[in-house]
Coordinates of C-alpha atoms in Angstrom, one line a residue:
Chain S
M13 CA 11.0 33.5 17.1
I14 CA 9.9 35.1 13.9
K15 CA 13.1 34.2 12.2
H16 CA 12.7 30.6 13.5
T17 CA 9.2 30.3 12.1
Q18 CA 10.2 31.8 8.8
Q19 CA 13.1 29.4 8.5
H20 CA 10.8 26.4 8.9
K21 CA 8.2 27.7 6.5
E22 CA 10.8 26.9 3.9
S23 CA 11.7 23.5 5.3
H24 CA 10.1 20.2 4.3
R25 CA 9.3 18.6 7.6
P26 CA 8.7 15.0 6.4
S27 CA 12.1 15.1 4.8
E28 CA 13.6 16.2 8.1
I29 CA 11.9 13.3 9.9
L30 CA 13.3 10.8 7.4
E31 CA 16.7 12.4 7.7
A32 CA 16.6 12.1 11.5
L33 CA 15.7 8.4 11.3
R34 CA 18.6 7.9 8.9
R35 CA 21.0 9.9 11.1
L36 CA 19.9 8.0 14.2
E37 CA 20.5 4.7 12.4
F38 CA 17.0 3.3 12.5
G39 CA 17.2 0.0 10.6
A40 CA 13.5 -0.7 10.4
A41 CA 10.1 0.8 10.3
V42 CA 6.8 -1.0 10.9
A43 CA 3.7 0.7 9.7
V44 CA 0.0 0.7 9.0
P45 CA -0.7 3.6 6.6
D46 CA -3.2 6.4 6.5
G47 CA -3.7 9.2 4.0
W48 CA -1.0 11.4 5.6
L49 CA 1.5 8.5 5.9
G50 CA 1.4 6.9 2.5
E51 CA 4.2 8.8 0.8
I52 CA 6.8 8.8 3.6
L53 CA 6.4 5.1 3.8
V54 CA 7.2 4.8 0.1
R55 CA 10.3 7.0 0.8
I56 CA 11.3 4.7 3.7
E57 CA 10.9 1.7 1.4
Q58 CA 13.4 3.3 -0.9
E59 CA 16.0 3.8 1.8
P60 CA 18.8 1.4 1.4
T61 CA 19.5 1.3 5.2
M62 CA 15.9 0.8 6.3
R63 CA 13.5 -2.0 6.1
L64 CA 9.8 -1.2 5.9
V65 CA 7.3 -3.8 7.1
R66 CA 3.7 -3.2 6.2
A67 CA 1.5 -4.9 8.9
T68 CA -2.2 -5.6 8.7
H69 CA -3.1 -4.1 12.1
E70 CA -1.4 -1.7 14.5
E71 CA -1.2 -4.1 17.4
E72 CA 0.4 -6.7 15.1
A73 CA 2.8 -3.9 13.9
L74 CA 3.6 -3.1 17.6
A75 CA 4.6 -6.8 18.2
I76 CA 6.7 -6.9 15.0
A77 CA 8.5 -3.8 16.1
C78 CA 9.2 -5.3 19.5
G79 CA 10.6 -8.4 17.8
I80 CA 12.8 -6.4 15.5
R81 CA 14.1 -4.4 18.5
L82 CA 14.6 -7.6 20.5
G83 CA 16.8 -8.7 17.6
G84 CA 18.9 -5.6 18.1
V85 CA 17.7 -3.2 15.4
R86 CA 16.5 0.3 16.2
T87 CA 12.9 0.4 15.1
V88 CA 10.2 3.1 14.5
L89 CA 6.5 2.4 14.5
I90 CA 4.4 4.5 12.1
V91 CA 0.6 4.5 12.5
Q92 CA -2.5 6.7 12.6
N93 CA -3.9 7.6 16.0
A94 CA -6.7 5.0 15.4
G95 CA -3.9 2.5 15.8
L96 CA -3.0 3.8 19.2
L97 CA -6.6 3.3 20.2
S98 CA -6.6 -0.3 19.0
M99 CA -3.2 -1.5 20.3
G100 CA -3.9 -1.0 24.0
A101 CA -3.5 -4.5 25.2
G102 CA -0.3 -5.1 23.3
M103 CA 1.1 -1.8 24.5
V104 CA 0.7 -2.6 28.1
C105 CA 1.2 -6.4 28.0
L106 CA 4.1 -6.5 25.6
A107 CA 5.8 -3.2 24.8
Q108 CA 5.6 -1.6 28.3
R109 CA 5.8 -4.8 30.3
Y110 CA 8.9 -6.0 28.6
Q111 CA 10.2 -2.4 28.4
F112 CA 10.9 -2.2 24.7
P113 CA 12.3 1.1 23.6
L114 CA 10.1 2.2 20.6
L115 CA 9.7 5.4 18.8
M116 CA 6.2 5.8 17.5
L117 CA 5.3 8.4 14.9
V118 CA 1.6 9.0 14.9
S119 CA -0.5 11.0 12.5
Y120 CA -2.8 12.9 14.8
R121 CA -6.2 12.9 13.0
G122 CA -9.4 14.5 14.1
T123 CA -8.0 17.6 15.9
A124 CA -9.4 21.1 15.5
E125 CA -6.9 21.5 12.7
D126 CA -8.2 18.3 11.0
P127 CA -11.9 18.5 11.4
V128 CA -12.9 15.5 9.3
F129 CA -16.2 14.2 10.8
Y130 CA -15.1 10.6 11.0
H131 CA -11.7 11.4 12.4
I132 CA -13.0 13.7 15.2
P133 CA -14.0 10.9 17.6
K134 CA -10.5 9.5 17.4
G135 CA -8.9 12.9 17.9
R136 CA -11.0 13.5 20.9
A137 CA -10.1 10.1 22.5
T138 CA -6.4 10.0 21.6
E139 CA -4.7 11.9 24.4
P140 CA -7.0 10.6 27.2
V141 CA -6.3 7.0 26.0
I142 CA -2.6 7.6 25.8
Q143 CA -2.6 9.0 29.3
G144 CA -4.7 6.0 30.5
L145 CA -2.2 3.6 29.1
G146 CA 0.6 5.5 30.9
L147 CA 2.3 5.9 27.5
A148 CA 4.9 8.7 27.2
Y149 CA 4.0 11.1 24.4
V150 CA 4.7 14.5 23.0
R151 CA 2.8 16.6 20.5
A152 CA 5.2 18.0 17.8
D153 CA 5.7 21.7 18.0
R154 CA 5.3 23.2 14.5
N155 CA 7.3 26.3 15.5
K156 CA 10.4 24.3 16.0
A157 CA 12.4 22.1 13.7
I158 CA 11.0 18.6 13.6
G159 CA 14.3 16.7 13.3
P160 CA 15.5 17.5 16.8
Q161 CA 12.1 16.7 18.2
I162 CA 12.3 13.2 16.6
E163 CA 15.8 12.8 18.0
A164 CA 14.7 13.8 21.5
A165 CA 11.8 11.3 21.4
A166 CA 14.1 8.5 20.0
T167 CA 16.6 9.2 22.8
Y168 CA 13.8 9.2 25.4
A169 CA 12.6 5.8 24.2
D170 CA 16.1 4.2 24.5
E171 CA 17.1 6.0 27.7
S172 CA 13.9 5.1 29.4
S173 CA 13.5 1.7 27.8
S174 CA 9.9 2.5 26.9
P175 CA 7.7 3.4 24.0
I176 CA 7.0 7.0 23.3
A177 CA 4.5 8.5 20.8
V178 CA 5.1 11.6 18.8
L179 CA 1.8 13.1 17.7
L180 CA 2.2 14.7 14.3
S181 CA 0.2 17.1 12.2
R182 CA -0.3 17.1 8.5
E183 CA 2.6 19.4 7.7
D184 CA 4.9 17.3 9.8
I185 CA 4.4 14.0 8.1
Q186 CA 2.5 14.3 4.8
W187 CA 5.1 14.3 2.1
Chain H
M4 CA -12.5 -32.5 17.9
V5 CA -11.2 -34.3 21.0
S6 CA -9.8 -37.8 20.4
G7 CA -7.5 -39.5 22.7
A8 CA -5.2 -40.4 19.8
R9 CA -3.6 -37.0 19.4
P10 CA -0.2 -36.3 21.0
S11 CA 0.1 -34.0 23.9
R12 CA 2.0 -30.7 23.8
A13 CA 4.7 -32.4 25.8
D14 CA 5.0 -35.2 23.2
Y15 CA 5.6 -32.5 20.5
Y16 CA 8.0 -30.5 22.7
Q17 CA 10.1 -33.7 23.3
V18 CA 10.5 -34.0 19.6
L19 CA 11.3 -30.3 19.2
A20 CA 13.9 -30.4 22.0
S21 CA 15.6 -33.4 20.4
A22 CA 15.7 -31.9 16.9
L23 CA 16.5 -28.3 17.8
P24 CA 19.9 -27.2 16.4
S25 CA 22.0 -25.1 18.7
Q26 CA 21.7 -21.3 18.3
T27 CA 18.0 -21.6 17.3
L28 CA 15.9 -18.9 18.8
V29 CA 12.5 -20.0 20.2
V30 CA 9.6 -17.7 20.9
T31 CA 6.7 -19.3 22.8
A32 CA 3.2 -18.0 23.3
L33 CA 1.4 -17.5 26.6
G34 CA 0.5 -20.2 29.1
N35 CA 1.8 -23.7 28.8
A36 CA 3.3 -22.9 25.5
S37 CA 5.9 -21.0 27.5
Y38 CA 5.7 -22.7 30.9
L39 CA 6.1 -26.2 29.5
W40 CA 8.9 -25.3 27.1
A41 CA 10.8 -23.6 29.9
A42 CA 10.4 -26.8 32.0
M43 CA 11.6 -29.0 29.2
H44 CA 14.2 -26.9 27.4
H45 CA 15.1 -23.7 29.2
T46 CA 17.9 -21.8 27.4
P47 CA 18.7 -18.1 27.2
E48 CA 17.8 -18.3 23.5
N49 CA 14.1 -18.7 24.5
F50 CA 11.8 -15.7 24.6
Y51 CA 8.8 -16.5 26.7
I52 CA 5.7 -14.4 26.2
E53 CA 3.2 -14.0 29.0
D54 CA -0.2 -12.7 28.2
A55 CA -0.1 -10.6 25.0
M56 CA -2.2 -13.2 23.3
G57 CA -1.8 -13.5 19.5
L58 CA 1.5 -11.5 19.5
A59 CA 4.0 -14.4 19.6
L60 CA 3.9 -14.8 15.8
P61 CA 4.3 -11.2 14.8
L62 CA 7.1 -10.7 17.5
A63 CA 8.9 -13.8 16.1
L64 CA 8.5 -12.4 12.6
G65 CA 10.2 -9.2 13.7
L66 CA 12.9 -11.2 15.3
A67 CA 13.5 -13.3 12.2
I68 CA 13.8 -10.0 10.2
A69 CA 16.4 -8.6 12.6
Q70 CA 18.4 -11.9 12.9
P71 CA 18.4 -13.3 9.4
A72 CA 21.4 -15.6 10.2
R73 CA 19.6 -17.3 13.0
R74 CA 16.8 -19.8 12.7
V75 CA 13.7 -18.7 14.6
V76 CA 11.0 -21.1 15.8
V77 CA 7.7 -19.8 17.1
V78 CA 5.1 -21.8 19.0
E79 CA 1.7 -20.1 18.7
G80 CA -1.8 -21.5 19.6
D81 CA -4.8 -21.8 17.4
G82 CA -6.8 -19.4 19.5
A83 CA -4.0 -16.9 19.5
L84 CA -3.7 -17.1 15.7
L85 CA -7.4 -16.5 15.3
M86 CA -7.0 -13.4 17.4
H87 CA -4.4 -11.9 15.1
M88 CA -4.8 -13.8 11.8
G89 CA -3.5 -10.9 9.9
A90 CA 0.0 -11.8 11.2
L91 CA -0.1 -14.9 9.1
V92 CA -0.8 -12.7 6.1
T93 CA 2.2 -10.5 6.9
V94 CA 4.4 -13.6 7.4
G95 CA 3.2 -14.9 4.0
A96 CA 3.9 -11.6 2.3
L97 CA 7.5 -11.3 3.8
K98 CA 8.4 -15.0 3.7
P99 CA 11.4 -14.9 6.0
D100 CA 13.3 -18.0 5.1
N101 CA 14.6 -18.4 8.7
L102 CA 11.2 -18.7 10.3
I103 CA 9.5 -22.0 11.3
V104 CA 5.9 -21.6 12.7
L105 CA 4.5 -24.3 14.9
L106 CA 0.7 -23.9 15.4
I107 CA -0.6 -25.9 18.4
Q108 CA -4.2 -26.8 17.3
N109 CA -6.0 -28.1 20.4
G110 CA -9.4 -26.6 19.6
V111 CA -9.7 -24.6 22.8
H112 CA -8.4 -21.6 24.7
A113 CA -6.2 -23.8 26.8
A114 CA -4.3 -21.0 28.6
S115 CA -7.5 -19.6 30.0
G116 CA -9.1 -22.9 31.1
G117 CA -10.3 -24.6 28.0
Q118 CA -13.1 -22.4 26.7
A119 CA -14.4 -23.2 23.2
L120 CA -12.8 -21.6 20.2
T121 CA -14.8 -19.8 17.6
S122 CA -13.8 -22.4 15.1
P123 CA -11.9 -25.3 16.5
T124 CA -11.4 -27.3 13.3
L125 CA -10.3 -24.6 10.9
D126 CA -7.8 -25.8 8.3
L127 CA -4.9 -23.7 9.5
A128 CA -2.5 -25.2 7.0
Q129 CA -4.8 -24.2 4.2
L130 CA -5.1 -20.7 5.6
A131 CA -1.3 -20.5 5.6
R132 CA -1.2 -21.6 2.0
S133 CA -3.8 -18.9 1.1
A134 CA -1.5 -16.4 2.8
G135 CA 1.3 -17.4 0.4
I136 CA 3.2 -19.9 2.5
V137 CA 4.1 -22.8 0.3
R138 CA 5.6 -25.2 2.9
T139 CA 2.7 -26.0 5.2
G140 CA 1.5 -29.3 6.7
N141 CA -0.9 -30.9 9.2
V142 CA 0.8 -33.1 11.7
A143 CA -1.0 -35.5 14.0
T144 CA 1.7 -37.8 15.4
S145 CA 5.1 -37.4 17.0
K146 CA 6.7 -39.4 14.3
D147 CA 5.4 -37.2 11.6
F148 CA 6.4 -34.2 13.5
A149 CA 10.0 -35.5 13.8
S150 CA 10.2 -36.1 10.1
A151 CA 8.7 -32.7 9.2
L152 CA 11.0 -30.9 11.7
N153 CA 14.1 -32.6 10.4
I154 CA 13.3 -31.5 6.9
A155 CA 12.5 -28.0 8.1
F156 CA 15.8 -27.7 9.9
D157 CA 17.8 -29.2 7.0
T158 CA 16.5 -26.7 4.5
N159 CA 16.0 -23.0 4.3
G160 CA 12.6 -21.6 3.9
L161 CA 9.5 -20.4 5.7
Q162 CA 7.5 -23.3 7.1
V163 CA 4.2 -23.7 8.9
L164 CA 3.4 -26.9 10.7
V165 CA 0.0 -27.4 12.4
L166 CA 0.3 -29.7 15.3
S167 CA -3.0 -31.4 16.2
T168 CA -2.9 -31.7 20.0
E169 CA -4.8 -32.7 23.1
P170 CA -5.6 -29.7 25.2
D171 CA -3.4 -29.4 28.3
L172 CA -5.4 -27.5 30.9
E173 CA -3.3 -28.1 34.0
V174 CA -0.9 -25.2 34.3
V175 CA 2.8 -26.2 34.4
R176 CA 5.0 -24.4 36.9
P177 CA 8.0 -23.1 35.0
P178 CA 11.4 -23.8 36.6
V179 CA 12.7 -20.2 36.0
A180 CA 11.5 -16.8 36.9
F181 CA 9.2 -15.3 34.3
D182 CA 10.2 -11.8 34.9
P183 CA 9.6 -10.2 31.5
V184 CA 12.5 -7.7 31.6
L185 CA 14.9 -10.5 32.8
T186 CA 13.7 -12.6 29.9
K187 CA 14.4 -9.8 27.4
H188 CA 17.8 -9.0 28.8
R189 CA 18.9 -12.6 29.0
F190 CA 17.8 -13.2 25.4
M191 CA 19.5 -10.1 24.0
A192 CA 22.7 -10.9 25.8
A193 CA 22.6 -14.4 24.5
I194 CA 22.3 -13.3 20.9
K195 CA 24.8 -10.4 21.5
A196 CA 22.2 -7.9 20.3
P197 CA 23.6 -4.4 19.8
R198 CA 22.9 -2.3 22.9
Y199 CA 22.1 1.3 23.3
I200 CA 24.9 3.5 24.7
P201 CA 23.4 6.4 26.6
T202 CA 24.7 9.8 26.1
M203 CA 23.8 12.9 28.0
F204 CA 23.8 14.9 24.8
G205 CA 21.2 12.8 23.1
G206 CA 21.4 11.1 19.7
G207 CA 22.7 7.8 21.2
K208 CA 22.9 4.8 19.0
L209 CA 23.0 1.1 19.2
Q210 CA 26.4 -0.4 19.3
A211 CA 27.3 -4.0 18.6
D212 CA 29.4 -4.8 21.7
G213 CA 27.4 -7.8 22.8
G214 CA 25.9 -6.4 26.0
E215 CA 22.4 -6.1 27.2
S216 CA 19.8 -3.7 25.8

């Protein structure tokens, strides 16, 4: 366990996320940024095998992602947890009702590890809202390599034909 | 806003059905936008949205991105557009040259019974131009729609046509089942979308063998 943790102190987890998306042949990412997500979106934009779409609102981003997946391209949705709170109708009426497999990478703001006063209300509401939506989710484990966790969630999305959210901390996603 | 001179949605759909090139993908918004289109021109290349108001346009944008070799037509309502007007900005920023946007402007929330819109007479074509979409136009007759549509299908490029329409409040009964998962699988099989091949070891990927998702 100690060896495992030490190994990952030296790793760059956002790079591992990007590498996992590349390895799993994600062809598109649809995103609304926040402070933690800004740089990884730039890196995705520079990827020759991925198309980044910058949306104006998370529910719109969700629908764009569903459309890209409908067209046969593996798609990841990248948003802050505020976006999970604001995309509820689209999540249940479109993504879940039509059973779109979607990997969602979510910056988890407002937890006890991110005690910014204006993020805290979102942090407090995030998991109860996810559970209320019936949305599958997992909180990334910082003591394990992040790449396999992304791969497992992506596999879950496709094998269950449903969206799944991966809640990420700062060291997971901020470049 | 209401004047008996405007064409009905069915009038416009008749023109669309006549002009539609084969292989065109059509995404229709909730309510009669989908029900009537299914009644008049059901094909597997139609993707019908039920509920999810305001999300037909962004979904069609995603589809146009994923299928650049296919022309995509989306029918969205004015109320739905107001609900997610940001999608028009995203469309204008990306400018997919295979997307034709038809905005039904009837001035009401027709799908929910005809309630008043926040702004029933907004110049949606001007909004589209402000979003960076060059080819936009207001259409108020079937004849003008036929002309505009023929030009749109004959040329590449993002286009937005605003169709001034009488509200149709009577709900049309579609001739096909509107099961959402069936709609999705039928559509993806028709366009031979790559499908996911499950693997008990994880790390499965999409493979282009023309099956369902």
